[in-house]
DNA sequence: TTGTGTGCAAAGCATTTGCAATACT
DNA sequence: AGTATTGCAAATGCTTTGCACACAA
């Protein structure tokens, strides 16, 4: 698990005056150890192994809280639910338009961009996110967007 | 309405071999004229004024199709449904973490970034998207997230 | 003409909500 | 002690699906 990320999550909760319950700590621990982009259901299933009494509603509550604090971000709900990602290290998400696969890549330096945005807007910025949409190697090869596919991204 | 955007949408459908039905044309026309970030329900309500027989399922189908073609993108489903946005002109989305409000801003030059990504990945890139998360002026003032409480935690 | 696209309504699920019980601070 | 938070389960929609009909190509 990424300890720095874990502590960042905990500290965000703490600083905002939210209680550090066993459920929240466990969820944060999982988020800090997952290098994927889990859905609420996934988080629930995994954390439940350590905390059998955990409720799905609590997972939703906690994810919403962390999202509002800006320490995790919500990705499009492509299939089977919204996915969340922990903002550990800045990166670009390469997202396949067809199968929804997400690949991470190192992020170019955007601090200048962020500074410019902060200066030009009245928003209190928490984080930036750069997504690149396209077709992954598999889908690209299987058939470049042709007529006989109407099916949804499954 | 933005004619260029409209034609881009139509051409994307056409090139991929999809039929240009009245429903699809009407939906594209609305998307090209809306400078907001409509939900499927909004699209349905609006387009229905011109095309009373339109079905909500068709709206979902068409939006999914356009999204897969990469000409519109899906934004997080913050409240009341997923929102879509037409990729007319490059811009940054300033998204409020609390109320979900979205404000557009001009996009800094990212062609270098896109070129780098294209070179380093096997993806066939369709578009880039930059989102900035934070608190909008209203939410920022109504309740600052940072309570200055300092506490120690394990 | 052919097979894609549409409409309708019901089914499928992700997400939220209300309230009593629990437990963090 | 006081109150934020949890768990449970039902409620709430958003989204999808199946099938028969309509219509672009």
Coordinates of C-alpha atoms (C1' of nucleotides) in Angstrom, one line a residue:
Chain A
X1 CA 0.0 0.0 0.0
X2 CA 1.1 3.6 -0.7
X3 CA 1.5 5.0 2.8
X4 CA 1.8 8.6 1.7
X5 CA -1.5 8.3 -0.2
X6 CA -3.1 6.7 2.8
X7 CA -2.0 9.4 5.1
X8 CA -3.1 12.1 2.6
X9 CA -6.6 10.6 2.6
X10 CA -6.8 10.4 6.4
X11 CA -5.5 13.8 6.9
X12 CA -8.0 15.3 4.4
X13 CA -10.8 13.7 6.5
X14 CA -9.3 14.8 9.7
X15 CA -8.6 18.4 8.7
X16 CA -12.1 18.8 7.5
X17 CA -13.4 17.7 10.9
X18 CA -14.7 14.3 9.9
X19 CA -14.5 11.3 12.3
X20 CA -12.0 8.6 11.6
X21 CA -14.1 5.5 11.9
X22 CA -12.8 2.0 11.3
X23 CA -14.9 1.9 8.1
X24 CA -13.3 5.0 6.7
X25 CA -9.8 4.0 7.6
X26 CA -10.4 0.6 6.0
X27 CA -11.8 2.2 2.8
X28 CA -8.9 4.6 2.6
X29 CA -6.4 1.8 3.1
X30 CA -7.9 -0.1 0.2
X31 CA -8.0 3.0 -2.0
X32 CA -4.3 3.6 -1.2
X33 CA -3.4 0.1 -2.1
X34 CA -5.5 -0.3 -5.3
X35 CA -3.8 0.7 -8.4
X36 CA -6.9 0.2 -10.4
X37 CA -10.0 2.2 -10.7
X38 CA -12.5 0.6 -8.4
X39 CA -16.3 0.9 -8.4
X40 CA -18.2 1.3 -5.2
X41 CA -19.2 -2.4 -5.5
X42 CA -15.5 -3.4 -5.8
X43 CA -14.5 -1.3 -2.8
X44 CA -17.4 -2.9 -0.9
X45 CA -16.5 -6.4 -1.8
X46 CA -12.8 -5.9 -0.9
X47 CA -13.1 -4.0 2.3
X48 CA -15.8 -6.3 3.5
X49 CA -13.3 -9.1 3.8
X50 CA -11.6 -7.1 6.7
X51 CA -14.8 -5.5 8.0
X52 CA -17.7 -7.9 7.4
X53 CA -20.3 -5.6 8.9
X54 CA -19.5 -2.9 6.3
X55 CA -22.5 -1.5 4.5
X56 CA -22.6 -0.5 0.9
X57 CA -24.2 2.8 1.9
X58 CA -21.2 3.6 4.0
X59 CA -19.0 3.0 1.0
X60 CA -21.0 5.4 -1.1
X61 CA -20.9 8.0 1.7
X62 CA -17.2 7.7 2.2
X63 CA -16.4 7.9 -1.5
X64 CA -18.7 10.9 -1.9
X65 CA -16.9 12.6 1.1
X66 CA -13.4 11.9 -0.2
X67 CA -14.5 13.1 -3.6
X68 CA -15.8 16.3 -2.2
X69 CA -12.6 16.8 -0.4
X70 CA -10.8 16.5 -3.7
X71 CA -8.6 13.6 -2.8
X72 CA -10.2 11.1 -5.1
X73 CA -11.8 11.7 -8.4
X74 CA -14.8 10.2 -10.1
X75 CA -14.4 8.8 -13.5
X76 CA -17.2 8.3 -16.1
X77 CA -19.6 5.5 -15.3
X78 CA -18.8 3.4 -18.3
X79 CA -20.1 0.0 -17.3
X80 CA -21.2 -1.5 -14.0
X81 CA -20.9 1.6 -12.0
X82 CA -18.9 4.8 -11.5
X83 CA -15.2 4.3 -11.0
X84 CA -13.1 6.2 -8.6
X85 CA -9.4 6.9 -8.6
X86 CA -7.0 8.0 -6.0
X87 CA -5.0 11.0 -7.0
X88 CA -1.7 9.6 -5.8
X89 CA 0.5 10.7 -8.6
X90 CA -0.4 12.9 -11.4
X91 CA -1.0 11.0 -14.6
X92 CA -3.0 10.8 -17.8
X93 CA -5.7 8.3 -18.3
X94 CA -5.9 6.7 -21.7
X95 CA -9.5 5.6 -22.0
X96 CA -10.7 3.3 -24.6
X97 CA -13.9 4.6 -26.2
X98 CA -15.1 1.1 -26.9
X99 CA -14.2 -1.3 -24.1
X100 CA -13.6 1.3 -21.4
X101 CA -10.2 0.1 -20.5
X102 CA -8.1 2.6 -18.7
X103 CA -4.3 2.8 -18.9
X104 CA -2.3 5.2 -16.9
X105 CA 0.6 7.3 -18.2
X106 CA 3.0 9.7 -16.6
X107 CA 1.7 13.3 -16.6
X108 CA 3.5 16.1 -18.2
X109 CA 4.1 19.0 -16.0
X110 CA 0.9 21.1 -15.7
X111 CA 1.7 23.3 -12.8
X112 CA 1.9 26.3 -15.1
X113 CA -1.5 25.4 -16.4
X114 CA -2.9 25.0 -13.0
X115 CA -1.5 28.3 -11.8
X116 CA -3.0 30.1 -14.8
X117 CA -6.4 28.6 -14.1
X118 CA -6.2 29.5 -10.4
X119 CA -5.4 33.1 -11.4
X120 CA -8.2 33.4 -13.9
X121 CA -11.0 31.8 -12.0
X122 CA -12.8 32.3 -8.7
X123 CA -12.6 28.6 -8.0
X124 CA -10.6 27.2 -5.2
X125 CA -8.8 24.5 -7.2
X126 CA -8.1 21.1 -5.7
X127 CA -6.7 19.1 -8.6
X128 CA -6.4 18.7 -12.3
X129 CA -7.2 15.7 -14.4
X130 CA -6.2 15.0 -17.9
X131 CA -8.0 12.3 -19.9
X132 CA -7.2 11.1 -23.4
X133 CA -9.9 9.2 -25.3
X134 CA -9.3 6.9 -28.1
X135 CA -9.2 3.2 -29.1
X136 CA -6.9 0.8 -27.3
X137 CA -4.7 -1.5 -29.3
X138 CA -7.2 -4.4 -29.0
X139 CA -10.3 -2.5 -30.1
X140 CA -8.4 -0.6 -32.7
X141 CA -7.4 -3.8 -34.4
X142 CA -10.6 -5.7 -33.9
X143 CA -12.3 -3.2 -36.3
X144 CA -12.1 0.5 -36.6
X145 CA -15.6 1.9 -36.0
X146 CA -17.6 0.2 -38.6
X147 CA -21.2 0.0 -39.5
X148 CA -22.2 -3.3 -38.1
X149 CA -21.5 -2.5 -34.5
X150 CA -24.2 -0.8 -32.7
X151 CA -23.7 -2.6 -29.5
X152 CA -22.8 -0.7 -26.4
X153 CA -19.3 -0.8 -24.9
X154 CA -19.5 -4.2 -23.3
Chain B
X1 CA -26.3 26.7 -33.5
X2 CA -22.7 25.8 -34.4
X3 CA -22.9 24.6 -37.9
X4 CA -19.3 23.3 -38.0
X5 CA -20.0 21.2 -34.9
X6 CA -23.2 19.9 -36.3
X7 CA -21.6 18.8 -39.5
X8 CA -18.8 17.2 -37.6
X9 CA -21.3 15.1 -35.7
X10 CA -23.2 14.1 -38.8
X11 CA -20.1 13.3 -40.7
X12 CA -18.8 11.1 -37.9
X13 CA -22.0 9.1 -38.0
X14 CA -22.0 8.9 -41.7
X15 CA -18.4 7.9 -42.0
X16 CA -18.9 5.0 -39.6
X17 CA -21.8 3.8 -41.7
X18 CA -24.6 4.7 -39.4
X19 CA -27.9 5.9 -40.8
X20 CA -28.8 9.5 -40.7
X21 CA -32.3 9.3 -39.2
X22 CA -34.4 12.3 -38.3
X23 CA -33.9 11.5 -34.6
X24 CA -30.2 11.4 -34.8
X25 CA -30.1 14.6 -36.9
X26 CA -32.3 16.4 -34.4
X27 CA -30.2 15.2 -31.4
X28 CA -27.0 16.3 -33.2
X29 CA -28.6 19.7 -33.9
X30 CA -29.5 20.1 -30.3
X31 CA -26.0 19.1 -29.1
X32 CA -24.4 21.5 -31.5
X33 CA -26.6 24.3 -30.3
X34 CA -26.3 23.7 -26.6
X35 CA -23.5 25.4 -24.8
X36 CA -24.3 23.5 -21.6
X37 CA -23.6 20.0 -20.5
X38 CA -26.9 18.3 -21.0
X39 CA -28.1 15.0 -19.5
X40 CA -29.9 12.4 -21.5
X41 CA -33.2 13.6 -19.9
X42 CA -32.5 17.2 -21.0
X43 CA -31.7 16.2 -24.5
X44 CA -34.9 14.2 -24.6
X45 CA -37.0 17.0 -23.3
X46 CA -35.6 19.5 -25.7
X47 CA -35.5 17.5 -28.9
X48 CA -38.9 16.1 -28.2
X49 CA -40.4 19.6 -28.8
X50 CA -39.4 19.2 -32.4
X51 CA -39.9 15.4 -32.6
X52 CA -42.7 14.4 -30.3
X53 CA -42.5 10.8 -31.1
X54 CA -38.9 10.6 -29.9
X55 CA -38.1 7.9 -27.4
X56 CA -35.7 8.2 -24.5
X57 CA -34.1 5.0 -25.5
X58 CA -33.2 6.5 -28.8
X59 CA -31.5 9.4 -27.0
X60 CA -29.4 7.0 -24.9
X61 CA -28.5 5.0 -28.0
X62 CA -27.5 8.0 -30.0
X63 CA -25.5 9.5 -27.2
X64 CA -23.7 6.2 -26.7
X65 CA -23.0 6.0 -30.4
X66 CA -21.6 9.5 -30.6
X67 CA -19.5 8.9 -27.5
X68 CA -18.0 5.8 -29.0
X69 CA -17.2 7.8 -32.1
X70 CA -15.3 10.2 -29.9
X71 CA -17.2 13.3 -30.9
X72 CA -18.9 13.9 -27.6
X73 CA -17.6 13.0 -24.2
X74 CA -19.2 11.8 -21.1
X75 CA -18.8 13.8 -17.9
X76 CA -19.2 12.4 -14.4
X77 CA -22.7 11.7 -13.3
X78 CA -22.8 14.1 -10.4
X79 CA -26.5 14.6 -9.9
X80 CA -29.6 13.8 -11.9
X81 CA -27.8 11.8 -14.5
X82 CA -24.7 11.6 -16.7
X83 CA -23.9 14.7 -18.6
X84 CA -22.5 14.9 -22.1
X85 CA -20.5 17.6 -23.8
X86 CA -19.9 18.3 -27.4
X87 CA -16.2 18.7 -28.2
X88 CA -16.7 21.8 -30.2
X89 CA -13.7 23.8 -29.0
X90 CA -10.9 22.8 -26.7
X91 CA -11.5 24.0 -23.2
X92 CA -11.0 23.3 -19.5
X93 CA -14.0 22.4 -17.4
X94 CA -13.9 23.9 -13.9
X95 CA -16.1 21.5 -11.9
X96 CA -17.4 22.3 -8.4
X97 CA -16.8 19.3 -6.1
X98 CA -19.8 20.2 -4.1
X99 CA -22.6 21.4 -6.3
X100 CA -21.4 20.0 -9.6
X101 CA -21.6 23.3 -11.4
X102 CA -19.4 23.3 -14.6
X103 CA -17.7 26.4 -16.0
X104 CA -15.8 26.4 -19.2
X105 CA -12.5 28.2 -19.7
X106 CA -10.2 28.5 -22.7
X107 CA -7.7 25.7 -23.0
X108 CA -4.0 26.3 -22.9
X109 CA -2.1 24.8 -25.7
X110 CA -1.8 21.1 -25.3
X111 CA -0.8 20.0 -28.8
X112 CA 2.7 19.1 -27.5
X113 CA 1.1 17.0 -24.8
X114 CA -1.1 15.2 -27.2
X115 CA 1.8 14.6 -29.6
X116 CA 3.8 13.1 -26.8
X117 CA 0.9 10.8 -25.8
X118 CA 0.3 9.7 -29.3
X119 CA 4.0 8.8 -29.7
X120 CA 4.2 6.9 -26.4
X121 CA 1.0 4.8 -26.5
X122 CA -0.5 2.3 -28.8
X123 CA -3.8 4.1 -28.5
X124 CA -5.5 5.8 -31.5
X125 CA -6.2 9.1 -29.8
X126 CA -9.5 10.9 -30.6
X127 CA -9.5 13.8 -28.1
X128 CA -8.1 15.2 -24.9
X129 CA -9.9 16.5 -22.0
X130 CA -8.8 18.6 -19.1
X131 CA -10.9 18.9 -16.0
X132 CA -10.1 21.1 -13.0
X133 CA -11.8 20.2 -9.7
X134 CA -12.4 22.6 -6.9
X135 CA -15.0 24.7 -5.2
X136 CA -17.0 27.3 -7.0
X137 CA -17.3 30.8 -5.5
X138 CA -20.7 30.1 -4.0
X139 CA -19.9 26.8 -2.4
X140 CA -16.5 28.1 -1.3
X141 CA -18.1 30.8 0.7
X142 CA -21.0 28.8 2.1
X143 CA -18.8 26.4 3.8
X144 CA -15.0 26.3 3.6
X145 CA -13.9 22.7 3.8
X146 CA -10.9 23.3 5.9
X147 CA -11.7 23.5 9.5
X148 CA -8.5 24.6 11.3
X149 CA -8.8 21.8 13.7
X150 CA -5.6 20.1 14.3
X151 CA -5.6 16.7 15.7
X152 CA -3.2 13.9 15.8
X153 CA -4.0 10.6 14.3
X154 CA -2.2 7.3 14.2
Chain C
dT1 C1' -35.9 -5.0 -50.3
dT2 C1' -32.9 -5.4 -46.3
dG3 C1' -31.5 -4.9 -42.1
dT4 C1' -30.6 -0.9 -39.1
dG5 C1' -33.0 2.1 -36.0
dT6 C1' -37.1 3.4 -33.3
dG7 C1' -40.7 3.4 -29.8
dC8 C1' -42.7 1.4 -25.9
dA9 C1' -42.9 -0.4 -21.5
dA10 C1' -41.0 -3.4 -18.4
dA11 C1' -36.8 -5.1 -16.3
dG12 C1' -32.2 -4.2 -14.3
dC13 C1' -29.3 -1.9 -11.3
dA14 C1' -26.6 1.7 -9.3
dT15 C1' -27.4 5.1 -5.9
dT16 C1' -29.9 7.3 -2.2
dT17 C1' -32.7 7.8 1.9
dG18 C1' -34.8 7.3 6.7
dC19 C1' -34.4 5.8 11.1
dA20 C1' -32.7 3.3 15.0
dA21 C1' -28.4 1.8 16.9
dT22 C1' -23.4 2.6 17.4
dA23 C1' -19.2 4.7 18.5
dC24 C1' -15.8 8.5 17.6
dT25 C1' -14.2 12.8 19.8
Chain D
dA1 C1' -22.4 13.2 26.6
dG2 C1' -23.4 14.6 22.4
dT3 C1' -23.5 14.0 17.7
dA4 C1' -21.6 12.3 13.5
dT5 C1' -21.7 7.9 11.3
dT6 C1' -23.2 3.3 10.4
dG7 C1' -26.2 -0.5 8.9
dC8 C1' -30.3 -2.2 7.0
dA9 C1' -33.7 -2.4 3.6
dA10 C1' -36.8 -0.2 1.0
dA11 C1' -37.4 3.5 -2.3
dT12 C1' -35.8 6.2 -6.2
dG13 C1' -34.5 6.9 -10.7
dC14 C1' -31.3 6.4 -14.3
dT15 C1' -30.2 3.2 -17.9
dT16 C1' -30.9 -0.9 -20.6
dT17 C1' -33.4 -4.5 -23.0
dG18 C1' -36.8 -7.2 -26.0
dC19 C1' -39.6 -7.1 -29.6
dA20 C1' -42.5 -5.5 -33.4
dC21 C1' -42.8 -1.9 -36.6
dA22 C1' -40.9 2.0 -39.5
dC23 C1' -37.7 3.7 -42.5
dA24 C1' -32.8 5.0 -44.5
dA25 C1' -29.9 3.2 -48.0

